[in-house]
Short mmCIF file of C-alpha atoms and ligand atoms in Angstrom, two decimals:
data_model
loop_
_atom_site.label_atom_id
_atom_site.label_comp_id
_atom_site.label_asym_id
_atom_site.label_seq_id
_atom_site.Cartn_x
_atom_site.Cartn_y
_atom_site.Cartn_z
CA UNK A 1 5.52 9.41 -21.91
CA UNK A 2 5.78 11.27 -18.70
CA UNK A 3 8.92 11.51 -15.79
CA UNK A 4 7.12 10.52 -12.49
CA UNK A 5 8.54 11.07 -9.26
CA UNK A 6 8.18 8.24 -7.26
CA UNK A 7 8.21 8.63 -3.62
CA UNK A 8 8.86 5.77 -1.69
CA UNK A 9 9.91 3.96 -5.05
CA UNK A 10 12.33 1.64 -3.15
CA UNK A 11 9.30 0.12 -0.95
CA UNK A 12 7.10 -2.73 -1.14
CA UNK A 13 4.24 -1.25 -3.47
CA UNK A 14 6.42 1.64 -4.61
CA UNK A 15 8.62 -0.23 -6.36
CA UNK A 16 5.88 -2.23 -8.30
CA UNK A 17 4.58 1.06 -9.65
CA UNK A 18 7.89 1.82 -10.43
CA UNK A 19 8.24 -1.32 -12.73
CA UNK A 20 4.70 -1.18 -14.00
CA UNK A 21 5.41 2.63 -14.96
CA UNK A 22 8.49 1.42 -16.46
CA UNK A 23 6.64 -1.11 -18.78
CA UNK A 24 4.55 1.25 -19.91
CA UNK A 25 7.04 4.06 -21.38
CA UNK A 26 7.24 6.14 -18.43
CA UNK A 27 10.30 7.13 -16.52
CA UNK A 28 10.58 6.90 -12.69
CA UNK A 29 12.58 8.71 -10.78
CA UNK A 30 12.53 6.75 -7.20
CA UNK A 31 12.68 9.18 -4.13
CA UNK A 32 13.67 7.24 -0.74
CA UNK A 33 15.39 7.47 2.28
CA UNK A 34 15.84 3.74 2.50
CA UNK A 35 14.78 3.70 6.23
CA UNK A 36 12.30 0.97 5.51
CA UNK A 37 12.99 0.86 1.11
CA UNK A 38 15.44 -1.65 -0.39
CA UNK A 39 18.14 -0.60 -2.72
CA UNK A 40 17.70 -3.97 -4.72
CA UNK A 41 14.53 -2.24 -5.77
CA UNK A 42 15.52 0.72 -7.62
CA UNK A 43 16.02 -0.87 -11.07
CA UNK A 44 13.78 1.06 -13.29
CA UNK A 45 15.30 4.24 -13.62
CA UNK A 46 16.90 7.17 -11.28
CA UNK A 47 17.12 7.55 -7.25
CA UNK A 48 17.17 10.39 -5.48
CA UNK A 49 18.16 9.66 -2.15
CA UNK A 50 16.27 11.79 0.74
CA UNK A 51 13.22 11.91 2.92
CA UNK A 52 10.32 14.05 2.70
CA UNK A 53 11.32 15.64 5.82
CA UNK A 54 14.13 16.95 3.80
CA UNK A 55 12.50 19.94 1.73
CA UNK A 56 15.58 20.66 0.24
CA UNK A 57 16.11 17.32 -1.57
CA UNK A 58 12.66 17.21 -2.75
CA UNK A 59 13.72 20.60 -4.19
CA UNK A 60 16.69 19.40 -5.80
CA UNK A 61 14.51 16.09 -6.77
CA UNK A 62 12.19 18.81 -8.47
CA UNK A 63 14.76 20.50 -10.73
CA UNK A 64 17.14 17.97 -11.54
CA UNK A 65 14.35 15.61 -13.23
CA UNK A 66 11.67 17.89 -13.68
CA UNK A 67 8.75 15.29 -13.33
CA UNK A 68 5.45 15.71 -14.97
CA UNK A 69 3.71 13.94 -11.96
CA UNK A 70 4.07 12.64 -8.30
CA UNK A 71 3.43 9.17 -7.38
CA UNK A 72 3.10 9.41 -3.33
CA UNK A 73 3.84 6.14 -1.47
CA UNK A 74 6.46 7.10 1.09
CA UNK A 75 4.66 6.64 4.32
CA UNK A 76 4.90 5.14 7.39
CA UNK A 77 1.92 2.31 7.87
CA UNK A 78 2.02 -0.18 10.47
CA UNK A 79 -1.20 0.33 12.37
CA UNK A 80 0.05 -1.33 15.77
CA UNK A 81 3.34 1.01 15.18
CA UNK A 82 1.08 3.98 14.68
CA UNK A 83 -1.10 3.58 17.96
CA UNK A 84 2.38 3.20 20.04
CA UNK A 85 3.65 5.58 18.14
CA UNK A 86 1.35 8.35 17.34
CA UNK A 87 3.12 11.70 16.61
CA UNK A 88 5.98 9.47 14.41
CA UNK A 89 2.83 9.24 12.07
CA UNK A 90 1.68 12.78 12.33
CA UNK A 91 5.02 13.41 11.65
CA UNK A 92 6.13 11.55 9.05
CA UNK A 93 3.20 11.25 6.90
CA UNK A 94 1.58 14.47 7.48
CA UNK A 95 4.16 16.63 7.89
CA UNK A 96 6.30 14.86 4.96
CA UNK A 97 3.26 14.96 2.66
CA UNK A 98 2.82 18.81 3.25
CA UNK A 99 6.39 19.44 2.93
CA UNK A 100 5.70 17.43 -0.50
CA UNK A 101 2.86 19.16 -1.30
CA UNK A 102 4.72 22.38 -1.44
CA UNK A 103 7.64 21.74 -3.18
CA UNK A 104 5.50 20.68 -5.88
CA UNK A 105 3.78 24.05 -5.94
CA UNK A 106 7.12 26.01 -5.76
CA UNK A 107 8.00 23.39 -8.77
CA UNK A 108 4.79 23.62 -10.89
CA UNK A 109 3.68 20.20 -10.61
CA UNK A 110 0.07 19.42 -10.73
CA UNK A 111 -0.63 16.11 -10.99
CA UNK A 112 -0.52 13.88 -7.71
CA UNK A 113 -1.07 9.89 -7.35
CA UNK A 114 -1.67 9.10 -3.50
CA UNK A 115 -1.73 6.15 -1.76
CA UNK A 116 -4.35 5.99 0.79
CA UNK A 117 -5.81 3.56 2.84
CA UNK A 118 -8.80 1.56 3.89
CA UNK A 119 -7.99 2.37 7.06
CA UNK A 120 -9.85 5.94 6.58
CA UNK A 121 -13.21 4.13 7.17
CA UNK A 122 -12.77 2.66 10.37
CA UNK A 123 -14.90 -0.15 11.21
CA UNK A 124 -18.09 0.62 8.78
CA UNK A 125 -20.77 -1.82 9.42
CA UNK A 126 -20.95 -2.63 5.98
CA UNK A 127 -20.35 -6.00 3.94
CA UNK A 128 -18.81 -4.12 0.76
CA UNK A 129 -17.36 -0.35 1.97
CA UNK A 130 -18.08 2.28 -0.99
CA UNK A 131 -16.17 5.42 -0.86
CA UNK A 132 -19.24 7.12 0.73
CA UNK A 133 -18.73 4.96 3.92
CA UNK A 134 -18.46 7.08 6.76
CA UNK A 135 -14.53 8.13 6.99
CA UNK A 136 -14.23 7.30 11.43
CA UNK A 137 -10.03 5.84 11.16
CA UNK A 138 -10.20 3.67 14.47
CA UNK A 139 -5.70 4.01 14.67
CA UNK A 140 -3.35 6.88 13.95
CA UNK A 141 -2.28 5.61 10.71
CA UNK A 142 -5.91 5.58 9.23
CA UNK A 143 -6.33 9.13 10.79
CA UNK A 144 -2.48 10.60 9.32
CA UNK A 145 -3.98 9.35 5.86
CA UNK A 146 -7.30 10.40 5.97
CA UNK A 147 -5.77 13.95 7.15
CA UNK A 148 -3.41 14.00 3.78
CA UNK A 149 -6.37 13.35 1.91
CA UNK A 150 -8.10 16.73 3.05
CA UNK A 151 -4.78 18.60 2.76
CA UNK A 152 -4.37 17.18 -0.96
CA UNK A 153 -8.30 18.59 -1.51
CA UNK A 154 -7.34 21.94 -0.14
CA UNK A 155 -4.23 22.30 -1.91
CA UNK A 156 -5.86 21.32 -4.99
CA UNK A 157 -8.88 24.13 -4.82
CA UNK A 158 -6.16 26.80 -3.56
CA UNK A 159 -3.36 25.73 -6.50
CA UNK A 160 -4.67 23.53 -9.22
CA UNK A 161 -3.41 20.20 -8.33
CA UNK A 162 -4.93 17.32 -9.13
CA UNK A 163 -5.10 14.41 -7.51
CA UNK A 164 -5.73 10.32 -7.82
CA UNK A 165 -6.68 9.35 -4.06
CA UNK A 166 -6.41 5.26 -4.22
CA UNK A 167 -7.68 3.56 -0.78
CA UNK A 168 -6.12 0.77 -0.84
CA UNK A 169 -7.25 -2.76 1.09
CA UNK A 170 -4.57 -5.07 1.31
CA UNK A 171 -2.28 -5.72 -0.94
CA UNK A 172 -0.21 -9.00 -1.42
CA UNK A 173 2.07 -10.95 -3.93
CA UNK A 174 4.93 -10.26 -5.81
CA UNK A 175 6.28 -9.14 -9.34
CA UNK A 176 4.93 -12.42 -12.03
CA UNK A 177 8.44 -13.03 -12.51
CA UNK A 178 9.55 -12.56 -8.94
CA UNK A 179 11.72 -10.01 -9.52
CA UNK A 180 10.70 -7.87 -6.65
CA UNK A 181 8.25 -8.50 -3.98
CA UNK A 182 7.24 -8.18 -0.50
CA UNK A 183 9.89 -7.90 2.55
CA UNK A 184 10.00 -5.72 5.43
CA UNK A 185 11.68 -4.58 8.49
CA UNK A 186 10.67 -6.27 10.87
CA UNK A 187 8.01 -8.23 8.89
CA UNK A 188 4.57 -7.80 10.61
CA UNK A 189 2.02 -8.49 7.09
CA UNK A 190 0.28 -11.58 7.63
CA UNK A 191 1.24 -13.51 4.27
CA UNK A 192 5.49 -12.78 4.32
CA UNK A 193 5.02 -14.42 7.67
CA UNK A 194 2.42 -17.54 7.45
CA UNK A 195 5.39 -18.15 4.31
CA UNK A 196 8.05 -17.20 6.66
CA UNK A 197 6.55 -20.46 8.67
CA UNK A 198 5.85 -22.10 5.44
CA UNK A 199 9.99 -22.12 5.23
CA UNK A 200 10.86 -22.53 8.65
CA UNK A 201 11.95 -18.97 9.22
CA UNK A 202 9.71 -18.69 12.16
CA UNK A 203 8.45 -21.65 14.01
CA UNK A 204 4.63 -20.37 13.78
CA UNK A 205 2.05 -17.60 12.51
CA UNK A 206 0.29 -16.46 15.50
CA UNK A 207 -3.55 -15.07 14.61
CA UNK A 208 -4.18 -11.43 15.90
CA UNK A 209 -7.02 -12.99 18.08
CA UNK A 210 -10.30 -15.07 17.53
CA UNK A 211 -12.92 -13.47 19.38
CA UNK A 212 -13.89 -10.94 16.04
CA UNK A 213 -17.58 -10.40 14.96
CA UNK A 214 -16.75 -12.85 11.69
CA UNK A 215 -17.83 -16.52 11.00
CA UNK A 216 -14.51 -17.54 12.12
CA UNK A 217 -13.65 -15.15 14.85
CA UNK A 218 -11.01 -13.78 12.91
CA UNK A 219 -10.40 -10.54 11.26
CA UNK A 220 -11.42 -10.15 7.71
CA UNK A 221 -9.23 -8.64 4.90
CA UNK A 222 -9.58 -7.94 1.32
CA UNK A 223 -6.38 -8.74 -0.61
CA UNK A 224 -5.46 -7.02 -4.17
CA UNK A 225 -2.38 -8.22 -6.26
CA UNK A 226 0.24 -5.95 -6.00
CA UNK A 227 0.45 -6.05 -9.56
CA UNK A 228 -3.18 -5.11 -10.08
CA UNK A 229 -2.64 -2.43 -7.93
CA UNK A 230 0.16 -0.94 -9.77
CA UNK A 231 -2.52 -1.11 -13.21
CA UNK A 232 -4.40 1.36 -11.59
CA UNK A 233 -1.84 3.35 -10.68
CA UNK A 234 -0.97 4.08 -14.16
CA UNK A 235 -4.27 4.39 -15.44
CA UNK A 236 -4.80 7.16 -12.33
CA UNK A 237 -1.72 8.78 -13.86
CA UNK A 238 -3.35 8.38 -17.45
CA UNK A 239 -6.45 10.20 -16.35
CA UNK A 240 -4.09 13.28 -14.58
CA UNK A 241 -2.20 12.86 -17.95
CA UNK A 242 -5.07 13.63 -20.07
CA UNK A 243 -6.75 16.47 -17.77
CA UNK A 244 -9.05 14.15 -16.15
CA UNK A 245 -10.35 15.55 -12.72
CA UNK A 246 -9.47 14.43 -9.29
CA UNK A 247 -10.83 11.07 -7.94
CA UNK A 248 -10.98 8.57 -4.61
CA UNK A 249 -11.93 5.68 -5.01
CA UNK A 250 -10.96 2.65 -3.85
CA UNK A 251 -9.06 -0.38 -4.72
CA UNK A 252 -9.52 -4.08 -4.00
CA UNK A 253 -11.33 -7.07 -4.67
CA UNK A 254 -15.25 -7.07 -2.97
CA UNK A 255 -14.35 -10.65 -1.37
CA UNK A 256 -13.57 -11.24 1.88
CA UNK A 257 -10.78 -13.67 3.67
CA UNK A 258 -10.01 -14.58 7.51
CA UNK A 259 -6.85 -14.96 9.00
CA UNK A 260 -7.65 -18.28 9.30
CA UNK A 261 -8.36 -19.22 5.80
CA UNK A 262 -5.36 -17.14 4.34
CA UNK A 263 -3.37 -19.47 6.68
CA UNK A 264 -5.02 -22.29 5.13
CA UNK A 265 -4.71 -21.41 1.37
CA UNK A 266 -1.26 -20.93 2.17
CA UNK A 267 -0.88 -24.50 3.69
CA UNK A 268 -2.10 -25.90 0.24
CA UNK A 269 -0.05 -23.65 -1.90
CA UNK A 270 3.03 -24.54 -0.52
CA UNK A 271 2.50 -27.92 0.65
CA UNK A 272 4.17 -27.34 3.90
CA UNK A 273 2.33 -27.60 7.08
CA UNK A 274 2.58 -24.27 8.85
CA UNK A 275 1.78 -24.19 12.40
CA UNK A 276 -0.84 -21.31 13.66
CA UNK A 277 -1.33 -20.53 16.93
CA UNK A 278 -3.72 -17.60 18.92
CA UNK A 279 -2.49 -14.39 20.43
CA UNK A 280 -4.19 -11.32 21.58
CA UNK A 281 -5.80 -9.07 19.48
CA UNK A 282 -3.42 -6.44 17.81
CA UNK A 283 -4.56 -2.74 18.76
CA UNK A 284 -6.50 -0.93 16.15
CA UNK A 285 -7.50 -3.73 13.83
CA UNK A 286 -11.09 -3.68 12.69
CA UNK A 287 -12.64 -6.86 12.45
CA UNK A 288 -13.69 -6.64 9.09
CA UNK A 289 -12.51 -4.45 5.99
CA UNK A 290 -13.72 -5.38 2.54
CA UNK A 291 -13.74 -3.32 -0.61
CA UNK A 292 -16.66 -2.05 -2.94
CA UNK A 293 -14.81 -1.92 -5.85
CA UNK A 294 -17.20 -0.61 -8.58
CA UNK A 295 -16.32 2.86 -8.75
CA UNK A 296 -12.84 2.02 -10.07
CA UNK A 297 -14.64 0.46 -12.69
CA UNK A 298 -16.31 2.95 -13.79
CA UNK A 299 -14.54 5.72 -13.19
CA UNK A 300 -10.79 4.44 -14.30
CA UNK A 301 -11.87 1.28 -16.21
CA UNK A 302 -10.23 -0.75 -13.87
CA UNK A 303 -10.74 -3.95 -12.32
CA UNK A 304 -8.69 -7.03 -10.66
CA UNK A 305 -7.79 -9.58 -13.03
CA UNK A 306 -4.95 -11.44 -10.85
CA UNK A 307 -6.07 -10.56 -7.54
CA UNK A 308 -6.88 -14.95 -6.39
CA UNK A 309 -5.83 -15.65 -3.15
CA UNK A 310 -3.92 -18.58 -4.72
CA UNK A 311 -2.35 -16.68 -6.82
CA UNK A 312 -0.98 -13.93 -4.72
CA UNK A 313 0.23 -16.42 -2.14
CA UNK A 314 1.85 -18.80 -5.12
CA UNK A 315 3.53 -15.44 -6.42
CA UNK A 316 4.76 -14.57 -2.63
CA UNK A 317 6.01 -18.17 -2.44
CA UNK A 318 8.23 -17.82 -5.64
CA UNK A 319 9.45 -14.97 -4.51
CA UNK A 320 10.23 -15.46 -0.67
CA UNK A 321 12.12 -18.72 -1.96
CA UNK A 322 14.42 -16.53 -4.14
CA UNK A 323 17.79 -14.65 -4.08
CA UNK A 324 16.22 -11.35 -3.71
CA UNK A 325 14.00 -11.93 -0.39
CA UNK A 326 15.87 -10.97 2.75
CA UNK A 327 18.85 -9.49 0.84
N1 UDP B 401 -2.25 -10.79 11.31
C1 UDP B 401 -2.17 -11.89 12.14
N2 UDP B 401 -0.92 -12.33 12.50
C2 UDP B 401 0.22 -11.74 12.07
C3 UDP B 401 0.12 -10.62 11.19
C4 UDP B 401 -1.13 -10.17 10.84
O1 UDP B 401 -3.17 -12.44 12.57
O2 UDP B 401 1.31 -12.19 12.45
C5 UDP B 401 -3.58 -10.27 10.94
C6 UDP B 401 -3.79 -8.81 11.29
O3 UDP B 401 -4.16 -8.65 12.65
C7 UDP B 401 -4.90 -8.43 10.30
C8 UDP B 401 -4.57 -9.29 9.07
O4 UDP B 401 -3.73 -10.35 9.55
O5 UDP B 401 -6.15 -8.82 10.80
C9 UDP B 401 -3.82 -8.54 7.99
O6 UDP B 401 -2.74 -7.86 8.63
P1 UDP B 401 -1.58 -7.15 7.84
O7 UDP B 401 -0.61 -6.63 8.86
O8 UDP B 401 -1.05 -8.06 6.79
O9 UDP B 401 -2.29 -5.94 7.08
P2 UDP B 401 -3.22 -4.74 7.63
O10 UDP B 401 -4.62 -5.29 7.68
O11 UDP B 401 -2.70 -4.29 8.93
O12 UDP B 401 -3.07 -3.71 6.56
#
C-alpha cells in the first residue's frame, strides 16, 4: 500500500481520489492551498497546507511523508476564467506543475498521476475523440494543460518519471453516500447550478447559447461519474505501482448530452420544475466534446460502470440537499 501525495486533495475531484485511494489501502496525504479546496474534504488522511507556487512546502510535503507517488489535480480550470485571465493559467498550472515536477526529482519520486483535460483537443470534428485526435486547445486552460503534458514527457525521458496522463471529459456527481461532492466558488458547472435552480438557490439556469452545430443548438458534453473517475485513478497508480509504462488516454463515457437535455434529466430527477433560459455563448466552449473511451479499456482495464446521466444528477441531488453542500 503506497503514501500518495495528493495535490489539490481538498477539491472537487481531488478529494474523491482521496477517498477512493483511501478505500483501497492507500494513504493520502492532501496538498492544498484552500483557495478554491474545502477543508470539510480532507478526511482521509494528512494535509499539508501550501500551494505549488510554494517550492518550499512541496519540499517539506516531500520529506515529512515521503510519498511513493503524486496524484496531480491542483489546477486552475474554468475555461471562461482562463480566456479573461490568461497568464493566471500559465501561471498557476504551468508554472506550479514545473515547480512540482522538480521537487519530485530533488525528492526521488517517480511515479506521477495527472489530471488532464479534454480540452487539449480543441474542437476535433469527430463524433467519438481518440487520443490521436489532433491536440489544437481552442482556450488557455486547454493550452496550460496540454503544455504540462509535454513538460511531464520531457521530464520523464530526462529523469525517469513516469506518468498516468488522464484527459478527462466532464465529470459530475457525488460520493454514493454523499459524503463529499461537487461545490465551488463561484459555481459556474452546469449540473451544481440547473440543481441550484432545482432548489431555488438561483431563480434560473441560463444555456451558454443555442446557435451550436448540434441537433439542439446546444453544446455537447460527455459526463463521467466522479466516482468512476476516481477507479481509474487508482488503477493508473496500480500500473506506476507495478512498473507499468507511461500512458494518456482518456476518460469518459462515448455518449453524448446537450445542455438542454441535462436540464431536462434534471427536471425529472428532482421533480422540480427548473426554469432555463438563453444567454450568449460562453468564450472558448467547443460545441461538441465526446470521449472515445476504448483505450482505457484496454490499456488500464477500465471502464464506466456508474457513469448514467440519472445517476450522476440523482447522486448531485442527494448531495446538494445535504449538510455538507455550501458549508
Ligand atoms: N453551461 C451552461 N450554463 C451554465 C453553465 C454551463 O449552458 O450556467 C454549459 C457550458 O457552456 C458547457 C456545458 O454547460 O457547454 C458544461 O459546462 P461546465 O462548465 O459544466 O463544464 P466544461 O465543459 O466547461 O468543462
Amino acid at each position: 500500500m503506497a503514501t500518495v501525495l495528493v495535490t489539490g486533495g481538498a477539491g472537487y475531484i481531488g478529494a474523491h481520489a482521496c477517498r477512493a485511494l483511501a478505500a483501497a489501502g492507500h494513504l493520502p496525504v492532501c496538498f492544498d492551498d484552500f483557495r478554491t479546496g474545502w477543508r470539510d474534504a480532507v478526511r482521509f488522511g494528512p494535509l499539508v497546507e501550501g500551494g505549488l507556487l510554494d517550492r518550499a512546502a512541496l519540499d517539506a510535503a516531500f520529506a515529512t511523508h515521503r510519498p511513493e507517488a503524486v496524484m496531480h489535480f491542483a489546477a486552475l480550470s474554468l475555461v471562461a476564467e482562463s480566456v479573461a485571465h490568461p497568464e493566471r493559467y500559465w501561471r498557476n498550472n504551468v508554472g506550479g506543475t514545473l515547480n512540482l515536477l522538480e521537487a519530485m526529482r530533488d525528492a526521488g519520486v517517480r511515479r506521477l498521476v495527472f489530471s488532464s483535460t479534454a480540452a487539449v483537443y480543441g474542437e476535433p470534428d469527430l463524433a467519438l475523440i481518440p487520443e490521436h485526435a489532433p491536440q489544437r486547445p481552442t482556450n488557455p486552460y486547454g493550452a496550460t494543460k496540454l503544455a504540462v503534458e509535454r513538460m511531464i514527457g520531457d521530464v520523464g525521458a530526462a529523469h525517469g518519471l513516469r506518468a498516468v496522463v488522464f484527459r478527462y471529459f466532464n465529470v459530475a456527481g457525488a460520493a454514493a453516500d454523499a459524503e463529499i461532492g461537487e461545490q465551488h466558488r463561484p459555481e459556474t458547472h452546469l449540473i451544481p447550478l440547473v440543481l441550484d435552480a432545482a432548489l431555488g438557490r438561483r431563480e434560473a439556469i441560463t444555456m451558454n447559447g443555442d446557435d451550436y452545430p448540434t441537433p439542439d443548438g446546444a453544446c455537447v458534453r460527455d459526463y463521467l461519474h466522479v466516482e468512476d473517475l476516481a477507479d481509474a485513478h487508482l488503477l493508473g497508480l496500480e500500473r506506476l505501482l507495478s512498473g507499468g509504462e507511461s500512458l494518456t488516454v482518456n476518460l469518459g463515457v462515448g455518449r453524448g448530452y446537450s445542455v438542454r437535455e441535462v436540464i431536462e434529466r434534471a427536471r425529472a430527477v428532482t421533480g422540480r420544475p427548473i426554469h432555463a433560459r438563453l444567454g450568449p455563448r460562453r468564450a472558448g466552449d467547443p460545441a461538441r466534446l465526446v470521449c472515445d473511451p476504448s483505450q482505457a479499456l484496454t490499456d488500464l482495464g477500465w471502464r464506466a460502470t456508474r457513469s448514467n446521466l440519472d445517476q450522476m444528477i440523482a447522486d448531485a441531488w442527494v448531495w446538494a440537499q445535504g449538510p455538507g453542500y455550501e458549508s
